[in-house]
Coordinates of C-alpha atoms in Angstrom, one line a residue:
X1 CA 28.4 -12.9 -50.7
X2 CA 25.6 -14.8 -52.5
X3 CA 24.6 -17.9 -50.5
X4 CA 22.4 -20.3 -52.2
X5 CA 21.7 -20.4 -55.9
X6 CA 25.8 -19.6 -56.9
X7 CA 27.0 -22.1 -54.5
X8 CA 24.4 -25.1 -55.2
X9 CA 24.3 -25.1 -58.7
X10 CA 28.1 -24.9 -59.4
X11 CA 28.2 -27.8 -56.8
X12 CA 25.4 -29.3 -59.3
X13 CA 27.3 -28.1 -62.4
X14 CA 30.4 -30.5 -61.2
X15 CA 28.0 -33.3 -60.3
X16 CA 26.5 -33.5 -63.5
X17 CA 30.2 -33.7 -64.8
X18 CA 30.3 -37.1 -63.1
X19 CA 27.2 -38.0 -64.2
X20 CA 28.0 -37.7 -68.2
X21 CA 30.9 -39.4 -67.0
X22 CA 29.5 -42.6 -66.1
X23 CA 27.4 -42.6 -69.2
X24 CA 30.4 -43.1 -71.0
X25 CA 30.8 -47.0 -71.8
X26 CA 27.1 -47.0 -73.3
X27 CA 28.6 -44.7 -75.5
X28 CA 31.6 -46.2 -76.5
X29 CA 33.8 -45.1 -74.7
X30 CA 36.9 -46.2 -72.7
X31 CA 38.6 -44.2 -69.6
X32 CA 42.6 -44.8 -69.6
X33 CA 44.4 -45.5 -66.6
X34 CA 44.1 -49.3 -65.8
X35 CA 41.1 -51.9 -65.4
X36 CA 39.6 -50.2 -62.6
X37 CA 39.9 -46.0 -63.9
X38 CA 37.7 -44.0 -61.8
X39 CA 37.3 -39.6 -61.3
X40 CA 37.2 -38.7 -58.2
X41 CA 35.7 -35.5 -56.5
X42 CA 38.9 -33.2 -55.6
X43 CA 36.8 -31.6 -52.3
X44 CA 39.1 -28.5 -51.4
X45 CA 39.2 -27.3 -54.9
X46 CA 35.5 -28.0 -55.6
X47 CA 34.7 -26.0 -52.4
X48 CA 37.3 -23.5 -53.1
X49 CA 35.8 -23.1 -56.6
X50 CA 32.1 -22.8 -55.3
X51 CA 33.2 -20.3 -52.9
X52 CA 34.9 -18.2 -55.4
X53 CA 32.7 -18.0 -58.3
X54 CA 30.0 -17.4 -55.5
X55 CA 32.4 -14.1 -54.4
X56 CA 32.7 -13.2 -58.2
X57 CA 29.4 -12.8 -58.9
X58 CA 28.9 -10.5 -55.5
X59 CA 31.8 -8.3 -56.8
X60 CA 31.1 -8.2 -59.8
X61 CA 27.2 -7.3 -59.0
X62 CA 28.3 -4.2 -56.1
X63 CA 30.7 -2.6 -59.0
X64 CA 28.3 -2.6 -61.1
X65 CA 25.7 -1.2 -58.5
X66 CA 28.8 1.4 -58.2
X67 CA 29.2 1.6 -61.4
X68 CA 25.8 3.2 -62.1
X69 CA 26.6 5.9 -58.8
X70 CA 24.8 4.0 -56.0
X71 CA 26.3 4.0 -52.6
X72 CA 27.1 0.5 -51.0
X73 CA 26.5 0.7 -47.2
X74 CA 28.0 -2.6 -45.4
X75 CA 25.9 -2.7 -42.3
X76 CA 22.9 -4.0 -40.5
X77 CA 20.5 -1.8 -41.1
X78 CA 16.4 -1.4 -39.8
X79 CA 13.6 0.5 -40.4
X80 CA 12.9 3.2 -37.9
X81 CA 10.5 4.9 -39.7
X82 CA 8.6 4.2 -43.1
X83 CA 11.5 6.1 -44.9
X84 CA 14.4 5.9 -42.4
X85 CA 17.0 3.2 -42.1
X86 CA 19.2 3.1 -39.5
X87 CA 22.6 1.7 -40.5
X88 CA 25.3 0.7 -37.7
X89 CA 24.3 4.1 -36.4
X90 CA 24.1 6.0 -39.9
X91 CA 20.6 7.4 -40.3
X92 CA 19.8 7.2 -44.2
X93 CA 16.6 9.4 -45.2
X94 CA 14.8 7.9 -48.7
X95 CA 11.8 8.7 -50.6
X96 CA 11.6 5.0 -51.9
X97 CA 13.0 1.7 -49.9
X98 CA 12.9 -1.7 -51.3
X99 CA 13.5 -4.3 -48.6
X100 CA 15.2 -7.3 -50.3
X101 CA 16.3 -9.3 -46.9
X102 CA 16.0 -12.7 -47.9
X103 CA 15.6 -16.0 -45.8
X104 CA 18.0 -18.3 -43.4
X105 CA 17.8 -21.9 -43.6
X106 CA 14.9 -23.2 -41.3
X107 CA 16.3 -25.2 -38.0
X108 CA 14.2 -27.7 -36.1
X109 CA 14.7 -27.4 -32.0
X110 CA 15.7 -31.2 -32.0
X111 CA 18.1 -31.1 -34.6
X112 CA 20.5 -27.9 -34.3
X113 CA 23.4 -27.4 -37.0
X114 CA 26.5 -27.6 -35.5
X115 CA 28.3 -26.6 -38.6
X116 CA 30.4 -29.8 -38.6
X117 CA 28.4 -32.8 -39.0
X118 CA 24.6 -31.5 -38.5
X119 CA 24.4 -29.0 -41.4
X120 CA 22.4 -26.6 -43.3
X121 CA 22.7 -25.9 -47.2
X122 CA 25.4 -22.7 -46.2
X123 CA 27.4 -25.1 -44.0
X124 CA 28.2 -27.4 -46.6
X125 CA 30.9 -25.8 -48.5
X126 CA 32.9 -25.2 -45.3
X127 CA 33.7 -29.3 -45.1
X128 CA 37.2 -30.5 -45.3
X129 CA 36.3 -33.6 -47.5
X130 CA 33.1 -35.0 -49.0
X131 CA 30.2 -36.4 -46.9
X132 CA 31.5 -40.3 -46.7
X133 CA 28.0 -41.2 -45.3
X134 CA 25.4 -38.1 -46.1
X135 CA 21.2 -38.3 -44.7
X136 CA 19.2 -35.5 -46.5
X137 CA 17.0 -34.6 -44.4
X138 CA 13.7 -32.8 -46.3
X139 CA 12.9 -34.0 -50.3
X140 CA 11.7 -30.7 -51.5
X141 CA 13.8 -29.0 -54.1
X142 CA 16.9 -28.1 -52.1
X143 CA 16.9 -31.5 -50.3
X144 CA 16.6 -33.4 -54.0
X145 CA 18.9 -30.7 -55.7
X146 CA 21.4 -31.6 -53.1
X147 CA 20.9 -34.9 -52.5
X148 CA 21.3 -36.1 -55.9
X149 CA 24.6 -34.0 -56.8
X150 CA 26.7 -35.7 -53.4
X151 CA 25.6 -38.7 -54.9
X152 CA 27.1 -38.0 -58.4
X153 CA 30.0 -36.8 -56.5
X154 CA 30.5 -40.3 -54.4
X155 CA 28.2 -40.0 -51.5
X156 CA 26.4 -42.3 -50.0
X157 CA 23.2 -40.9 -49.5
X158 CA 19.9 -41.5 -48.1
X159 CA 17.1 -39.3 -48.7
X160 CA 14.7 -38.7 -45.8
X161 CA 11.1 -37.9 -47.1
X162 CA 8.0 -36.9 -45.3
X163 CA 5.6 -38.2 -47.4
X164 CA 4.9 -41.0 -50.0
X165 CA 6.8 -39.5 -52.7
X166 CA 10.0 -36.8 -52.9
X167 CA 9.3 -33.4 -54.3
X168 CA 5.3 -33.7 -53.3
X169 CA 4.3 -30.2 -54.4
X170 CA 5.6 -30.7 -57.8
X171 CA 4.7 -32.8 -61.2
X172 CA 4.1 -36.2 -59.8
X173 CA 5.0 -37.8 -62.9
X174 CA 8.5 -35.6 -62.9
X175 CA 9.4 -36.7 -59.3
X176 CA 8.1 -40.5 -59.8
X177 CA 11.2 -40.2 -62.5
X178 CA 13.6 -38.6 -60.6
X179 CA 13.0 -41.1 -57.9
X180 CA 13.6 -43.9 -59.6
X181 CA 16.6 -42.3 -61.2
X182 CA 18.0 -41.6 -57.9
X183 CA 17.1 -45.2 -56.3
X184 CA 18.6 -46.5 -59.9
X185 CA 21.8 -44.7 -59.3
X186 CA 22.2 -46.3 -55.5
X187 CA 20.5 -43.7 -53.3
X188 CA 18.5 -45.0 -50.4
X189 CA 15.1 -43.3 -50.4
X190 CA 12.8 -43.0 -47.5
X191 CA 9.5 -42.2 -47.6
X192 CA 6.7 -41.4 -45.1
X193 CA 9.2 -40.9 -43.0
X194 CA 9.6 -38.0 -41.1
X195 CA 12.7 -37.0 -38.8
X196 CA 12.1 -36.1 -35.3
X197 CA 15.3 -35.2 -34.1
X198 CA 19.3 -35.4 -34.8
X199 CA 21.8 -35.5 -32.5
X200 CA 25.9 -36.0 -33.5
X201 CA 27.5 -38.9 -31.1
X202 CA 31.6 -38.3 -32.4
X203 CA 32.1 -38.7 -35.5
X204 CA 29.1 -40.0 -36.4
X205 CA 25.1 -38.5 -36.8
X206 CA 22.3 -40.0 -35.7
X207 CA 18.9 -39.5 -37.6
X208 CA 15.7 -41.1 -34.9
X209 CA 12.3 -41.1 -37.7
X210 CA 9.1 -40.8 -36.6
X211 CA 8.4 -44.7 -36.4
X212 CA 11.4 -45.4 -34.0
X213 CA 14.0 -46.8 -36.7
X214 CA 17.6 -45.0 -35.9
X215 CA 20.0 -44.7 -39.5
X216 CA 23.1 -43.2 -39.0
X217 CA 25.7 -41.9 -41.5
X218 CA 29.0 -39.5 -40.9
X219 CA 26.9 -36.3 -41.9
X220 CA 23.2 -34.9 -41.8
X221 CA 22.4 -32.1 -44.6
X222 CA 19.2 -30.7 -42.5
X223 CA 17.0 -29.0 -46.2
X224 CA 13.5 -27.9 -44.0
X225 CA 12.7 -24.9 -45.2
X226 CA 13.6 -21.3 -45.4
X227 CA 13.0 -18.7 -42.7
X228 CA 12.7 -14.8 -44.0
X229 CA 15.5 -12.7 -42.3
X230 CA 12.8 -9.8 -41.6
X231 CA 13.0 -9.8 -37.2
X232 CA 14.0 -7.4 -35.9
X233 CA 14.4 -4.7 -38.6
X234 CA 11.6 -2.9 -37.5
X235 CA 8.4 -3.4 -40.0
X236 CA 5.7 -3.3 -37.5
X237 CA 7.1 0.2 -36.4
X238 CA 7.5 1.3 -39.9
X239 CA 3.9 -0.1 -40.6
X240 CA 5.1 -2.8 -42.3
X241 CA 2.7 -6.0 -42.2
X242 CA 3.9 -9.6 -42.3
X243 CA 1.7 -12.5 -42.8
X244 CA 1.6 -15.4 -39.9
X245 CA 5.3 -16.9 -41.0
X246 CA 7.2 -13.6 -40.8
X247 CA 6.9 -13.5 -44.6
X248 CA 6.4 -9.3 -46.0
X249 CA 2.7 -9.0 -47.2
X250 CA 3.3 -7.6 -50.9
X251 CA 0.9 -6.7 -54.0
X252 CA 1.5 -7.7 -57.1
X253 CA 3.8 -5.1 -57.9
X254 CA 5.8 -5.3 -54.6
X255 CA 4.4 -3.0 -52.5
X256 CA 4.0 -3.3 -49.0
X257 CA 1.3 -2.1 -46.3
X258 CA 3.3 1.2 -46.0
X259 CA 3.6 3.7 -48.8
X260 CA 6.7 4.1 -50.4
X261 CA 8.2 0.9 -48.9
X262 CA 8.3 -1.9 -51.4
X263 CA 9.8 -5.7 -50.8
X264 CA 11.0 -8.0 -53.3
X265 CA 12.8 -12.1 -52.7
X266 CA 12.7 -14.4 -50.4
X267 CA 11.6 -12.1 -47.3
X268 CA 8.3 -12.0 -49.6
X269 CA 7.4 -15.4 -49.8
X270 CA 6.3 -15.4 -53.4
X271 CA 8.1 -18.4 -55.3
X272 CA 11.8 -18.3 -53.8
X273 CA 13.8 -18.2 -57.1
X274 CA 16.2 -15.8 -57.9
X275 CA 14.3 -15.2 -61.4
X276 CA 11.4 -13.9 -59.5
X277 CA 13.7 -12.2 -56.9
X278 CA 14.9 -10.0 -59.7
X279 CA 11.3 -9.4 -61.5
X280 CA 9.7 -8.0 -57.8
X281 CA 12.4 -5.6 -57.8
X282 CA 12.4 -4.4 -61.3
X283 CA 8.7 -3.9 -61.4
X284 CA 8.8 -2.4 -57.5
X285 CA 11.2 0.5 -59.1
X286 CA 9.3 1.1 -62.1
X287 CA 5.8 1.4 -60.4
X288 CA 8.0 3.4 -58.1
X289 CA 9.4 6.2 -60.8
X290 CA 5.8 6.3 -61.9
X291 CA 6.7 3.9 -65.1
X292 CA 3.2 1.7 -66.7
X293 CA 4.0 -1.9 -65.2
X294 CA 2.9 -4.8 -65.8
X295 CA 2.2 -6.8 -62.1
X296 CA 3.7 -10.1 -61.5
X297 CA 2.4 -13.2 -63.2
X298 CA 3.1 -16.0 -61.4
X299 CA 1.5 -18.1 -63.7
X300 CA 4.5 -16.8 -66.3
X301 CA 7.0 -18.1 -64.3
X302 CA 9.6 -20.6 -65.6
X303 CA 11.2 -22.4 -62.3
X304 CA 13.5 -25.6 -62.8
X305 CA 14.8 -27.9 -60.4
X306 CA 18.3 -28.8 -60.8
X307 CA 18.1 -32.2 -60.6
X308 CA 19.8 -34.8 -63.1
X309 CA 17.8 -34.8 -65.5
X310 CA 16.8 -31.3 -64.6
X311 CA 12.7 -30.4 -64.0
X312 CA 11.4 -27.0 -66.2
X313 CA 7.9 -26.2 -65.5
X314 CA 5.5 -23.4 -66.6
X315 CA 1.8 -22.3 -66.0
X316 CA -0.9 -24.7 -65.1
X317 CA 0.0 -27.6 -63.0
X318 CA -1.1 -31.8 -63.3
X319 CA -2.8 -31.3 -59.7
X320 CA -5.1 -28.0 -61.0
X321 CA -6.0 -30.2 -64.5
X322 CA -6.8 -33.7 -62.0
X323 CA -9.2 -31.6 -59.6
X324 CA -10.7 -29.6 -62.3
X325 CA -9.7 -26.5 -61.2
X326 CA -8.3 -26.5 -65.1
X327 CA -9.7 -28.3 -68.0
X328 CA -7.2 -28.7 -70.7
X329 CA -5.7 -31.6 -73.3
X330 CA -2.7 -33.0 -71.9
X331 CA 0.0 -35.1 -74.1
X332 CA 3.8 -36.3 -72.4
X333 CA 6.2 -36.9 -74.9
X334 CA 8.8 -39.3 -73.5
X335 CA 12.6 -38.6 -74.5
X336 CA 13.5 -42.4 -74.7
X337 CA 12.2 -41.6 -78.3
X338 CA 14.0 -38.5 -79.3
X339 CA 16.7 -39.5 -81.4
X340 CA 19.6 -36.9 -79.9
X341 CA 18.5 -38.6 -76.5
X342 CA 19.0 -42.1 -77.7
X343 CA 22.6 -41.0 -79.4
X344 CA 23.7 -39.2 -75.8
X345 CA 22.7 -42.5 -73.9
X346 CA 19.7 -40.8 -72.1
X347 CA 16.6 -42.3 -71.3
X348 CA 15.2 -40.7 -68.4
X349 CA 12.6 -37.9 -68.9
X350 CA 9.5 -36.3 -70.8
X351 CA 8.4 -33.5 -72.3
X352 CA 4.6 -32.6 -71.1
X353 CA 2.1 -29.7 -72.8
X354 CA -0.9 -28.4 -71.2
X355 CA -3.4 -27.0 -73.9
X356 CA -7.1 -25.8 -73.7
X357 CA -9.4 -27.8 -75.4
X358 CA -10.7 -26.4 -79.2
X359 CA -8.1 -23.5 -79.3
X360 CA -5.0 -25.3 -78.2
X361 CA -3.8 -22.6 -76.3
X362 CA -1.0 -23.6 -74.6
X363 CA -1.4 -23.4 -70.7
X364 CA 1.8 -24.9 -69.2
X365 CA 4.3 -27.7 -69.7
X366 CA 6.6 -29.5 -67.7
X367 CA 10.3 -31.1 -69.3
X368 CA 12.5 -33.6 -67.7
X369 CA 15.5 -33.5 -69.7
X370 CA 19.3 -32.4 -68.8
X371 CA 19.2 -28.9 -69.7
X372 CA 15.3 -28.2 -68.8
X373 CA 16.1 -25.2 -68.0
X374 CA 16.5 -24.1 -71.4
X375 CA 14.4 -26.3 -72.7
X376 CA 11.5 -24.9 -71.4
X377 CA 12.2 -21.5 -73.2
X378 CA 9.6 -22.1 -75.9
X379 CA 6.7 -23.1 -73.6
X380 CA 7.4 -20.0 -71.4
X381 CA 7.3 -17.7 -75.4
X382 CA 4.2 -19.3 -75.8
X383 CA 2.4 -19.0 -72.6
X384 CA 3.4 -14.9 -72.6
X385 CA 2.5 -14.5 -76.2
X386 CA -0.8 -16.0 -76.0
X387 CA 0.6 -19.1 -78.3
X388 CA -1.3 -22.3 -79.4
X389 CA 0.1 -25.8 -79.9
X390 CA 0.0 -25.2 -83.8
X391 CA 2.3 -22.3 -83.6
X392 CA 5.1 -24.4 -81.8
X393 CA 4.2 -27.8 -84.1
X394 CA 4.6 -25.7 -87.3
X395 CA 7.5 -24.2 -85.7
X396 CA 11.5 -25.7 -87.1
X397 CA 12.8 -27.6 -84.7
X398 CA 16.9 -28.6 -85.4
X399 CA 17.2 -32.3 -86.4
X400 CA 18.7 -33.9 -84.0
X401 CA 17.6 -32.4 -80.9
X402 CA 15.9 -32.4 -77.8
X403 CA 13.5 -29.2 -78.4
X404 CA 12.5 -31.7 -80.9
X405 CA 10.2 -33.3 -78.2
X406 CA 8.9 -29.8 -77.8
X407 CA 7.4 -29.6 -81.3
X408 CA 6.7 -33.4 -81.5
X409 CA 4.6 -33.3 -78.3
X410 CA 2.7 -29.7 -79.8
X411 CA 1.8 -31.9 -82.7
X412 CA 0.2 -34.6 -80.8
X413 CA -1.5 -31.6 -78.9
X414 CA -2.3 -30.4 -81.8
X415 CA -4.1 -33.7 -83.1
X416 CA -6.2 -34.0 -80.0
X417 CA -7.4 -30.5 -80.3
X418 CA -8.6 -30.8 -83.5
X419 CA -10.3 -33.9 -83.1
X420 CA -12.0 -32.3 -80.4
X421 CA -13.0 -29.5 -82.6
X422 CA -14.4 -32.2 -85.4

């Protein structure tokens, strides 16, 4: 069954219900029910929910894999050769394999998930009731993805970050406003302050940071880092190299150090969405069948993290612009001025165009908007189709709407180009 993206964004899905929910006296609006209404998080049926939809989309993925005449093995298989897989005993012969093992959730030795109250982002679902008391432990993407939807759903949370600032290797202006959203909303947040072990005493967890201090709260959600599942399965027999983390050492269109054995998600390393998951594979079989390919460009890739408001980014990045690495014009548009925004009560987020000076070529963009994952759409057009800002500025947006930020902020792009070009 899938494991991570199904589960945590139909979790997020519900979270972000509660969210619009508690917009809803800015706009107008009045709950029924007494002085004091409130919506509670129904936990069984939100985990029974997750869990199905999650089992849904694995059906409904292996019928169509039957569907098309493939044969579904269920069983632990390795390589025993470059083109032999053993199977619980089966020995399966192929002139092409594509390993797609994916990764575990990364444990640390002084903080071991007992599946009760120390937990990884798997465990989760299998609670009886919502975290009364939850510490996220990590503030990447899955520890800020999770981290803000249990406290839409009625956590308490406190967010345990490393360094000075939560999601560090993304848009610092993007996570300085997530931050304060989630510190706005009642989350404790943390920072520079790593955890050095957790250890469950009863009903209760206790977190000891690297300064000493001791917080404590009735769950830890341990988000560290993924592990690929690839021990074991016999690559280095096979003549399959891994890098020094265990990750599969792949080209750019999925092949691997052995001929005819290709590799494509998470056991890869290269950027752990499912998007990308699905693109390594595609291009591994069409190089495979001898098809013209295009190889990967990571610089094409769309990723969002599903935050609320969500984060949508594309292409070059603030950090390669600030060190120089890329020169290009940079305008952020904030939403507090888009009209639709200010008629939904929203006033958290940008929208953020990287363009190359004189041509106005449009390099990357970042959006901090709900639904920025589909805002993003026409940045990622551009960036493919070799786009400027004037193509998207003379482009109709709808009035009212968000993408209206999209053209609005090409426009100001637009300005600055030609201004350099005069």
């Amino acid at each position: 069954m899938l494991t991570d993206c199904v589960p945590s964004k139909t979790l997020i899905e519900s979270s972000s219900v509660m969210t619009s929910l508690s917009r809803s006296a800015a706009l107008g609006l009045e709950m029924e029910g007494g002085e004091n209404p409130k919506v509670a998080a129904d936990a069984p049926a939100l985990y029974a929910r997750i869990k199905a939809l999650a089992a849904a989309q694995s059906h409904d993925i292996t019928e169509r894999c039957r569907n098309e005449g493939v044969r579904v093995v269920h069983a632990r298989g390795r390589l025993t050769a470059p083109h032999v897989i053993e199977a619980d005993g089966e020995e399966i012969r192929a002139d092409i394999v594509l390993l797609s093992t994916g990764a575990n959730p990364r444990e640390l030795p002084d903080a071991v998930p007992d599946g009760e109250r120390i937990l990884t982002c798997r465990q989760i679902y299998d609670l009886p009731d919502l975290p009364e008391e939850l510490i996220v432990v990590g503030s990447g993407v899955t520890g800020a993805e999770f981290a803000g939807a249990y406290q839409a759903l009625g956590s308490k949370v406190t967010l345990v970050s490393s360094r000075d600032q939560i999601l560090p290797h993304n848009d610092p202006d993007a996570a300085a406003v997530i931050e304060s959203v989630f510190k706005r909303r009642g989350m404790t947040v943390l920072g520079r302050s790593r955890a050095e072990a957790v250890r469950r005493d009863g009903d209760r967890v206790q977190v000891t940071l690297g300064d000493g201090r001791v917080i404590t709260g009735s769950h830890c959600l341990l988000t560290v880092g993924m592990v690929p599942n690839t021990v074991g399965i016999g690559l280095s027999g096979a003549g399959v190299k891994t890098d020094g983390r265990d990750f599969i050492e792949v080209d750019r269109v999925s092949r691997t150090s052995a001929q005819g054995v290709y590799a494509a998600g998470d056991c890869t390393g290269v950027f752990m969405l499912a998007s990308v998951a699905a693109m390594q594979g595609r291009i591994a079989m069409w190089h495979a069948l001898g098809e013209a390919v295009h190889p990967i460009r990571l610089t094409h890739v769309a990723s969002t993290i599903f935050t609320d408001p969500e984060i949508a980014s594309i292409g070059v990045s603030q950090a390669q612009v600030d060190s120089g690495e890329v020169s290009a014009q940079v305008v952020k548009q904030p939403l507090a001025t888009n009209p639709r925004a200010k008629m939904g009560g929203i006033r958290d987020g940008f929208v953020k165009v990287f363009a190359r000076p004189g041509t106005g070529l449009v390099l990357g963009g970042v959006v901090v908007a709900p639904h920025a994952s589909e805002l993003i759409l026409p940045l990622s057009i551009a960036i493919e189709r070799n786009l400027t800002v004037d193509d998207i500025a003379q482009t109709f947006s709808v009035y009212p709407s968000l993408s209206g930020s999209v053209t609005e902020a090409a426009r100001t792009v637009m300005a600055f180009t030609t201004d350099a070009i005069g």
